[in-house]
PDB file of C-alpha atoms in Angstrom:
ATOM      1  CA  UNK A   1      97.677  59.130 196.559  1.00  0.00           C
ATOM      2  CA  UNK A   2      99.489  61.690 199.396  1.00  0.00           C
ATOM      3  CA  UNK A   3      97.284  62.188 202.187  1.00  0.00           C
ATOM      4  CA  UNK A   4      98.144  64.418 205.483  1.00  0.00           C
ATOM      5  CA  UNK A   5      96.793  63.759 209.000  1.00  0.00           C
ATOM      6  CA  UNK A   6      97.063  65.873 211.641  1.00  0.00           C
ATOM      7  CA  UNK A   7      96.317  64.704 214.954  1.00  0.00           C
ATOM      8  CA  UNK A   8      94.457  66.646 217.527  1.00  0.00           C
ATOM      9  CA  UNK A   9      92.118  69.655 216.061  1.00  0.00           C
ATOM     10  CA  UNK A  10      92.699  71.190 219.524  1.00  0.00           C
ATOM     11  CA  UNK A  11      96.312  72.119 221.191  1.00  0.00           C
ATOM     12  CA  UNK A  12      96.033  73.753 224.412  1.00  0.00           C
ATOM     13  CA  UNK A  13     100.000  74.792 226.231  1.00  0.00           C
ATOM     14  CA  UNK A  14     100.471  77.336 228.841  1.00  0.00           C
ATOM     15  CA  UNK A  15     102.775  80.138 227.661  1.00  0.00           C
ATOM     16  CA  UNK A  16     106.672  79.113 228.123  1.00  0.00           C
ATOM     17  CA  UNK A  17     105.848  75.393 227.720  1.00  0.00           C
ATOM     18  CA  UNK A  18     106.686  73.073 224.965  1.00  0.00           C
ATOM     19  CA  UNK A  19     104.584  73.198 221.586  1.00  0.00           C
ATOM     20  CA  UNK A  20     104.259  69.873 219.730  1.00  0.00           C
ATOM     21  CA  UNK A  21     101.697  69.501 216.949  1.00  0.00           C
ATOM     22  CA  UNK A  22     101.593  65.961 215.015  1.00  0.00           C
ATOM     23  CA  UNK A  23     101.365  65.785 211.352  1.00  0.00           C
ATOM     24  CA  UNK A  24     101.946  62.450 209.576  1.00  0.00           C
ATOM     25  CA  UNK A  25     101.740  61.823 205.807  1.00  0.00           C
ATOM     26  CA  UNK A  26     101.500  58.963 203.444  1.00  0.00           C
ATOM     27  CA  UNK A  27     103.351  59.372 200.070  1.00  0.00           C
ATOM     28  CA  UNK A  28     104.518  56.795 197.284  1.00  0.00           C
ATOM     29  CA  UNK A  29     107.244  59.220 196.570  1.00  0.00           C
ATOM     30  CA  UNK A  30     109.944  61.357 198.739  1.00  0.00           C
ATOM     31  CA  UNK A  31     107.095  64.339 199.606  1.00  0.00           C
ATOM     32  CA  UNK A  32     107.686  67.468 199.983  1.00  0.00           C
ATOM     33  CA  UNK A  33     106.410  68.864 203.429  1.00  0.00           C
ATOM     34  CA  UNK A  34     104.887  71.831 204.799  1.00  0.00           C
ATOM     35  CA  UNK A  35     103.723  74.071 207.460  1.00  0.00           C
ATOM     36  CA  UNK A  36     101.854  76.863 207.665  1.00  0.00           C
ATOM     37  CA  UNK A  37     100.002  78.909 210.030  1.00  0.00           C
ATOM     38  CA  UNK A  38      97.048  80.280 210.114  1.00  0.00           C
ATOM     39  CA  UNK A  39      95.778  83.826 212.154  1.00  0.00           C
ATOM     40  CA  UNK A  40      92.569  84.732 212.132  1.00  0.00           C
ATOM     41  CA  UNK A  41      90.939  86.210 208.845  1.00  0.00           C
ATOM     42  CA  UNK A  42      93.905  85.696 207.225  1.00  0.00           C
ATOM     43  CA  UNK A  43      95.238  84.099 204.513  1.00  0.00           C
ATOM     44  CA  UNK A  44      98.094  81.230 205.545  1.00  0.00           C
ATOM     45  CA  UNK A  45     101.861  82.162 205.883  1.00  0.00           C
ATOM     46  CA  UNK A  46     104.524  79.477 205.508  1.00  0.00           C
ATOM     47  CA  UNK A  47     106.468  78.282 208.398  1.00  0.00           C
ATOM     48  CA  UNK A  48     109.038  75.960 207.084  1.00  0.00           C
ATOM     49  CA  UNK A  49     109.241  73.111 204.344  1.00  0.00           C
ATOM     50  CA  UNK A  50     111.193  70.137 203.934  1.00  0.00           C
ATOM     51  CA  UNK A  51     112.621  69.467 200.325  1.00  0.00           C
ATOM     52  CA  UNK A  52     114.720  65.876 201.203  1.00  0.00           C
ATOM     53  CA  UNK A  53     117.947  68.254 202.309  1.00  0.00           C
ATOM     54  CA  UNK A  54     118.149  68.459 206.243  1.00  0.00           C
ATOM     55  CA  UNK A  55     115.323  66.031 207.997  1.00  0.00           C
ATOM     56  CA  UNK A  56     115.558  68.519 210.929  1.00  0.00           C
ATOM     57  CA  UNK A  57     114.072  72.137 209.558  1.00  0.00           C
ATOM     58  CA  UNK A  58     114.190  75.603 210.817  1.00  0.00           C
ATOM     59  CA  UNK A  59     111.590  77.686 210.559  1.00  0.00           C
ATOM     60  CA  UNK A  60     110.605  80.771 211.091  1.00  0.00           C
ATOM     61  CA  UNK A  61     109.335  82.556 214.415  1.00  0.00           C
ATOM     62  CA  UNK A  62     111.103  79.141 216.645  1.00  0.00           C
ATOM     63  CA  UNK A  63     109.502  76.368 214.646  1.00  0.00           C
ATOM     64  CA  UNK A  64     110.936  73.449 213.122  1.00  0.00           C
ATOM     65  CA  UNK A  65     110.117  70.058 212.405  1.00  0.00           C
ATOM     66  CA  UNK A  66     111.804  66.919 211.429  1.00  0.00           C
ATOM     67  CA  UNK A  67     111.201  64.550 209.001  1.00  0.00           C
ATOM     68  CA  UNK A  68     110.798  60.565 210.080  1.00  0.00           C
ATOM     69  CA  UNK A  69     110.865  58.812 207.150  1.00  0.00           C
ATOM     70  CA  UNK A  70     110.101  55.330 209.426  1.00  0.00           C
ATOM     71  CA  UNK A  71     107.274  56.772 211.002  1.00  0.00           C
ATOM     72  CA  UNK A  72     105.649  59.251 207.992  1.00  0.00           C
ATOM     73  CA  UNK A  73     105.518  61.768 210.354  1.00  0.00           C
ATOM     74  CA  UNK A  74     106.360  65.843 209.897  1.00  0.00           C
ATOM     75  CA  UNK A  75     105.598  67.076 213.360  1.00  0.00           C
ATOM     76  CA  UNK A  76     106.147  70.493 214.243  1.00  0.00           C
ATOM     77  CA  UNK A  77     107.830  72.062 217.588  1.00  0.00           C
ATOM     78  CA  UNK A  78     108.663  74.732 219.465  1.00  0.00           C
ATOM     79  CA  UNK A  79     110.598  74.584 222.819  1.00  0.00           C
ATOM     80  CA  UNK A  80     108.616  77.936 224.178  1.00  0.00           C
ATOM     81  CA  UNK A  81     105.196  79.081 223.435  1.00  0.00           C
ATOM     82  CA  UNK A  82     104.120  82.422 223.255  1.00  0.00           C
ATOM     83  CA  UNK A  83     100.994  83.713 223.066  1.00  0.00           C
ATOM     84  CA  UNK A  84     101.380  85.349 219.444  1.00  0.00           C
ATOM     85  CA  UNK A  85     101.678  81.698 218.606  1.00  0.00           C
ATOM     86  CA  UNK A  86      97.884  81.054 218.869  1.00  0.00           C
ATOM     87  CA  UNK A  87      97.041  80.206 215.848  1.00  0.00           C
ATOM     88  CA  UNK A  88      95.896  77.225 213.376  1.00  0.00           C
ATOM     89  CA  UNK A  89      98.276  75.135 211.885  1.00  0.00           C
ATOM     90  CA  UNK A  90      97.818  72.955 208.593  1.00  0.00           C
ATOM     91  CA  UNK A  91     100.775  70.650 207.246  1.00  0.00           C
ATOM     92  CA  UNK A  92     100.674  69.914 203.698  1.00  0.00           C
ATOM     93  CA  UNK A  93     102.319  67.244 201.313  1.00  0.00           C
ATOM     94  CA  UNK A  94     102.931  68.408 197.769  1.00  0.00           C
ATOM     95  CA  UNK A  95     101.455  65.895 194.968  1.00  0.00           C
ATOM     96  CA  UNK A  96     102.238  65.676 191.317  1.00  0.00           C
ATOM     97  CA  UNK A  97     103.467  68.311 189.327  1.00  0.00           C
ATOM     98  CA  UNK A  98     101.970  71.159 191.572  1.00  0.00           C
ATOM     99  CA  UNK A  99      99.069  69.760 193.875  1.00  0.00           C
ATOM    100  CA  UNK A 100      98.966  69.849 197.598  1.00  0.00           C
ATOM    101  CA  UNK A 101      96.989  68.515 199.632  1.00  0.00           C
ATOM    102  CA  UNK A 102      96.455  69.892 203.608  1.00  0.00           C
ATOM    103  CA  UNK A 103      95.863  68.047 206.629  1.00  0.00           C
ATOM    104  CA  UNK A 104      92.601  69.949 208.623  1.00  0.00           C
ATOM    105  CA  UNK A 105      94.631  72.132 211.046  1.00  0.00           C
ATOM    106  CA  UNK A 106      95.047  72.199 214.509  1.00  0.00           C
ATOM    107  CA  UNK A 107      94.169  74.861 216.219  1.00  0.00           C
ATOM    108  CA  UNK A 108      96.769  75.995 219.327  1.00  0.00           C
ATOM    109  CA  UNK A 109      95.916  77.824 222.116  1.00  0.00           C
ATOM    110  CA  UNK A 110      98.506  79.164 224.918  1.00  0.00           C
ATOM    111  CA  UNK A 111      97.252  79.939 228.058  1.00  0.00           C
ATOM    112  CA  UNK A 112      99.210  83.149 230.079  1.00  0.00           C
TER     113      UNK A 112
ATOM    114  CA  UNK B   1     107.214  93.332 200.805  1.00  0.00           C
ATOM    115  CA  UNK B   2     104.872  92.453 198.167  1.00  0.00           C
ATOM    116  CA  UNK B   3     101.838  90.139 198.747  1.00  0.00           C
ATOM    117  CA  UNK B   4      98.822  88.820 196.822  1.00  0.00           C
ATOM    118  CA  UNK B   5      95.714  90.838 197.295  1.00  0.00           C
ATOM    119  CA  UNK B   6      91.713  89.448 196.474  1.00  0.00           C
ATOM    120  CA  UNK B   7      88.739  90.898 196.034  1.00  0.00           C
ATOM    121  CA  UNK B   8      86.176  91.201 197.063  1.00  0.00           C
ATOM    122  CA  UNK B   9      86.644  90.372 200.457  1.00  0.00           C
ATOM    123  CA  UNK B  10      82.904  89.301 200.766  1.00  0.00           C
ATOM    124  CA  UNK B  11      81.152  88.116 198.288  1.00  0.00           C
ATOM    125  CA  UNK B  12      76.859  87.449 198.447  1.00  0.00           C
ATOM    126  CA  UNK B  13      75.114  86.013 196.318  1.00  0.00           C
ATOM    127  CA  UNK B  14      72.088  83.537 195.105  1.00  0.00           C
ATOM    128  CA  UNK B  15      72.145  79.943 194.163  1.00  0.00           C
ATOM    129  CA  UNK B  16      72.351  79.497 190.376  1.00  0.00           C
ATOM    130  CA  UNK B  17      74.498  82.726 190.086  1.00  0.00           C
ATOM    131  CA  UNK B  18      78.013  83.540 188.393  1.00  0.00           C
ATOM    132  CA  UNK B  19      80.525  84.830 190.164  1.00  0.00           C
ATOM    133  CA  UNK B  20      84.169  85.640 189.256  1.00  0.00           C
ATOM    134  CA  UNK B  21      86.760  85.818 192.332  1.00  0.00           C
ATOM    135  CA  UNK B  22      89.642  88.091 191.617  1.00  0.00           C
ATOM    136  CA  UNK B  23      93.044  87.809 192.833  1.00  0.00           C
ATOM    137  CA  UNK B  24      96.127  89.861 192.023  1.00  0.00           C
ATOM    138  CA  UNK B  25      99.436  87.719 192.482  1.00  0.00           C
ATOM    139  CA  UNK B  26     102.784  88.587 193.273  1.00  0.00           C
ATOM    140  CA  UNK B  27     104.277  90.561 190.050  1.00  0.00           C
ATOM    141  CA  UNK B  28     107.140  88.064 189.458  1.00  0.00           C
ATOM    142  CA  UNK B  29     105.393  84.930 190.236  1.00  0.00           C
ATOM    143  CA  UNK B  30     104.649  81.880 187.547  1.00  0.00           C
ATOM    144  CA  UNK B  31     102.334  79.980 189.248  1.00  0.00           C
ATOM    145  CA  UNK B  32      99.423  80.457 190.483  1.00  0.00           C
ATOM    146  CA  UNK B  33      96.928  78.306 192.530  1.00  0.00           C
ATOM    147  CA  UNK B  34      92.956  78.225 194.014  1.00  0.00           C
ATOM    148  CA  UNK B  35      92.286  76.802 197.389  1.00  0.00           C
ATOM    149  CA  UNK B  36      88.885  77.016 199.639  1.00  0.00           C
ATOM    150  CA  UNK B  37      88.444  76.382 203.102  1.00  0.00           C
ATOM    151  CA  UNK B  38      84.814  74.951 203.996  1.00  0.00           C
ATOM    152  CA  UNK B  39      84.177  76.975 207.429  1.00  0.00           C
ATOM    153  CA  UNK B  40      85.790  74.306 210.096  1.00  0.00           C
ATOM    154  CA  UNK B  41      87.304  71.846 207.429  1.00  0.00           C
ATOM    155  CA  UNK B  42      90.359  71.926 205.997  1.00  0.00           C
ATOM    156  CA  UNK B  43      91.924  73.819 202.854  1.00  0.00           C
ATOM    157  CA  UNK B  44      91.153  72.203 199.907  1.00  0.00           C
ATOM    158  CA  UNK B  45      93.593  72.500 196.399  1.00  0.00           C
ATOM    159  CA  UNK B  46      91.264  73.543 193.505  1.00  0.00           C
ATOM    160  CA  UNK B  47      93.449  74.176 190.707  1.00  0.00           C
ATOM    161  CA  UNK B  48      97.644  75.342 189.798  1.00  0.00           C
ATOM    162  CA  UNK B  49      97.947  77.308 186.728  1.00  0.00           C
ATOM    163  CA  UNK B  50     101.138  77.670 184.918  1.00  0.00           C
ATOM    164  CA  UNK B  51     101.895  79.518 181.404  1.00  0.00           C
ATOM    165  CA  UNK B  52      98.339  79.977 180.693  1.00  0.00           C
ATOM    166  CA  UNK B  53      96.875  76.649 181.192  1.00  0.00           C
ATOM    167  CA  UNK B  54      95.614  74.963 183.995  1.00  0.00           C
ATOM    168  CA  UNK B  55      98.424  72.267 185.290  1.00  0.00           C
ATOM    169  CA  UNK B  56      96.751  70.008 187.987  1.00  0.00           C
ATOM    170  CA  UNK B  57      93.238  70.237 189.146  1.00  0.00           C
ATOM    171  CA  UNK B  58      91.401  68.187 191.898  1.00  0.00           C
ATOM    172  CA  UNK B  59      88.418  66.627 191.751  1.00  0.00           C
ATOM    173  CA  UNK B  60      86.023  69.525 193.312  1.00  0.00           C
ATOM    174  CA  UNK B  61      87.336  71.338 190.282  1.00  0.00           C
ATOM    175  CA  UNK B  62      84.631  70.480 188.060  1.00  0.00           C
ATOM    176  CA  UNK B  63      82.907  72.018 184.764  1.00  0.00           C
ATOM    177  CA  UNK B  64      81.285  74.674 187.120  1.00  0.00           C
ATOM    178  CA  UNK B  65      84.482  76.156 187.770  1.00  0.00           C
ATOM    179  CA  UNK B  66      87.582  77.989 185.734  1.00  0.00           C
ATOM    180  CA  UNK B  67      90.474  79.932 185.418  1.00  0.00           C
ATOM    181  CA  UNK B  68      91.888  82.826 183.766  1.00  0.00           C
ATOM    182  CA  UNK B  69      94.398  85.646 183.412  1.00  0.00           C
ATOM    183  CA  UNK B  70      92.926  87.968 181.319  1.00  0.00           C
ATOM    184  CA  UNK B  71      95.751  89.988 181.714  1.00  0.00           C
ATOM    185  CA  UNK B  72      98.913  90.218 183.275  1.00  0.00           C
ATOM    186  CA  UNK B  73      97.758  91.243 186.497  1.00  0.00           C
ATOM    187  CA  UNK B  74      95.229  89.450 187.499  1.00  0.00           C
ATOM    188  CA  UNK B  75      94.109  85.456 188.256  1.00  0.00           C
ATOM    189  CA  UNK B  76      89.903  84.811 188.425  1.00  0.00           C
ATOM    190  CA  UNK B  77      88.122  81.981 189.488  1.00  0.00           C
ATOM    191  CA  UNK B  78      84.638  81.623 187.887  1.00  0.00           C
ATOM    192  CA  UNK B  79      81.524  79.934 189.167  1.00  0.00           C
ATOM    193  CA  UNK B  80      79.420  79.399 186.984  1.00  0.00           C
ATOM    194  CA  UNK B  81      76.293  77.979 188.608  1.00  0.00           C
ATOM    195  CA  UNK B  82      77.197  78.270 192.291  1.00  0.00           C
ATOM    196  CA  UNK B  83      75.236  75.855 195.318  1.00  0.00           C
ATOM    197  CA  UNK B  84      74.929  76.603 198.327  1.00  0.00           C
ATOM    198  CA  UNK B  85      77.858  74.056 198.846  1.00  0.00           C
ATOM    199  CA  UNK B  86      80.043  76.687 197.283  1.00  0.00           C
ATOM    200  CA  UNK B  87      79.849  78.699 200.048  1.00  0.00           C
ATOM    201  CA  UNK B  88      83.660  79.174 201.986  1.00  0.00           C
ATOM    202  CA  UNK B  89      86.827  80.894 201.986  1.00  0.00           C
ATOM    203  CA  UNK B  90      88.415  80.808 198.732  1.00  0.00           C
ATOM    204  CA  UNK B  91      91.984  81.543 198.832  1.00  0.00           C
ATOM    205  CA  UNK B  92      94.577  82.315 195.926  1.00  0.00           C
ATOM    206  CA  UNK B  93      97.966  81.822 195.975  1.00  0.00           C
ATOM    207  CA  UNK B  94     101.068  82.362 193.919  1.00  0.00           C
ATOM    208  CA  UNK B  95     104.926  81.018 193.733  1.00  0.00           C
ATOM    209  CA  UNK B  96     107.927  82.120 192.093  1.00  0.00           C
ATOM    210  CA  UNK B  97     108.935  78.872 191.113  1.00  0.00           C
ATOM    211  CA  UNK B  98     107.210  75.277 190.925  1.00  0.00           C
ATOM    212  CA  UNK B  99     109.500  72.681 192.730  1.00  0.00           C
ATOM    213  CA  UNK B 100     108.278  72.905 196.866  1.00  0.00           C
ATOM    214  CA  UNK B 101     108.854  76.738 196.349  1.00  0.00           C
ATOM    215  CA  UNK B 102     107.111  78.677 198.897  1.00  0.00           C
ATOM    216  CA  UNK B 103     103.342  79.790 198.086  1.00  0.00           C
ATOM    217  CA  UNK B 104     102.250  83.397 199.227  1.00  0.00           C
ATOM    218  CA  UNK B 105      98.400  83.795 199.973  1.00  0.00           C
ATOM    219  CA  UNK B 106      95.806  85.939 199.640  1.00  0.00           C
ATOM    220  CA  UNK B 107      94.136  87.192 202.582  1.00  0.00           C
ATOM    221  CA  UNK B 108      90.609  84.909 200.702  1.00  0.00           C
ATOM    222  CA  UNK B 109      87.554  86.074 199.850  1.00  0.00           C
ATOM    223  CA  UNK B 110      84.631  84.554 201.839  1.00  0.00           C
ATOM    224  CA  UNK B 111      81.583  83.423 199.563  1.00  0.00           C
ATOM    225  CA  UNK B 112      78.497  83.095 200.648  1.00  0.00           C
ATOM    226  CA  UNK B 113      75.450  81.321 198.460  1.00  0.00           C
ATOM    227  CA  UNK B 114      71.944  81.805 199.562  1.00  0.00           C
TER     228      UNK B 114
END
């Protein structure tokens, strides 16, 4: 069965400083990868997904991510926070004909 | 730019009560999914629907629960019974296509059982 973990519920970076946020997956299959993000009393917007084309992937608003497939990891970066990147973050695997399961979010905070 | 809309946006009620959660996908879109968030836990897949008929379910999706589209507007999610373990964020979702296409949410609708 496809499982996500993401580690660290808690990201703190200062503004202008490298975002890194760890996602790793286990998958019998080639997965299909996702991120999204999460604002506050809202529902969650995609980021960027990986569909076994490019293992680097651009995503929207600076992100991307790159797919390991020797390590099972997905991890999502950004080389310069801002602070309308405070967020949570969930990566997802897709399962099945159309099942997905989500890792439980890390939350990123950027300090001015 | 068109998005999915819920409602209601809060939803009270008592243990052992039905409740129907209403969603309104994106016009064009096929399929159509139920996820809830436990406050503090992660989002959890209930169910994908697809041509009428429900196409993978989990295991929280149980006989309490279901599915429809009455019409071709709306997607509900029915509780039958709820428990005070029902109580979260219950979010739907829709996507044009099925393979890794991208899924749009709704903004949820936050249940609360007493």
């Amino acid at each position: 069965a496809q499982s996500v973990t993401q580690l660290g519920s808690h990201v703190s970076v200062s503004e202008g400083a490298l975002v890194l946020l760890r996602c790793n997956y286990s998958s019998s299959v080639p997965p299909y990868l996702f991120w999204y993000v999460q604002y506050p009393n809202q529902g969650l917007q995609l980021l960027l997904k990986y569909t076994s084309a490019a293992t680097l992937v651009k995503g929207i608003n600076g992100f991307e991510a790159e797919f390991k497939k020797s390590e099972t990891s997905f991890h999502l970066t950004k080389p310069s926070a801002h602070m309308s990147d405070a967020a949570e973050y969930f990566c997802a695997v897709k399962s099945g004909f159309n099942k997905f399961y989500f890792g439980s979010g890390t939350k990123l905070n950027v300090k001015p | 730019e068109p998005e999915v809309t819920q409602t209601p946006s809060h939803q009270v009620t008592q243990m052992g009560q039905e409740v129907i959660l209403r969603c309104v996908p994106i016009s064009n879109h096929l399929y159509f999914y139920w996820y809830r968030q436990i406050l503090g836990q992660k989002v959890e897949f209930l169910v994908s629907f697809y041509n009428n008929e429900i196409s993978e379910k989990s295991e929280i999706f149980d006989d309490q629960f279901s599915v429809e589209r009455p019409d071709g507007s709306n997607f509900t999610l029915k509780i039958r019974s709820t428990k005070l373990e029902d109580s979260a964020m219950y979010f739907c979702a829709s996507s044009e296509e099925r393979v890794a296409d991208t899924q749009y949410f709704g903004p949820g609708t936050r249940l609360t059982v007493l």
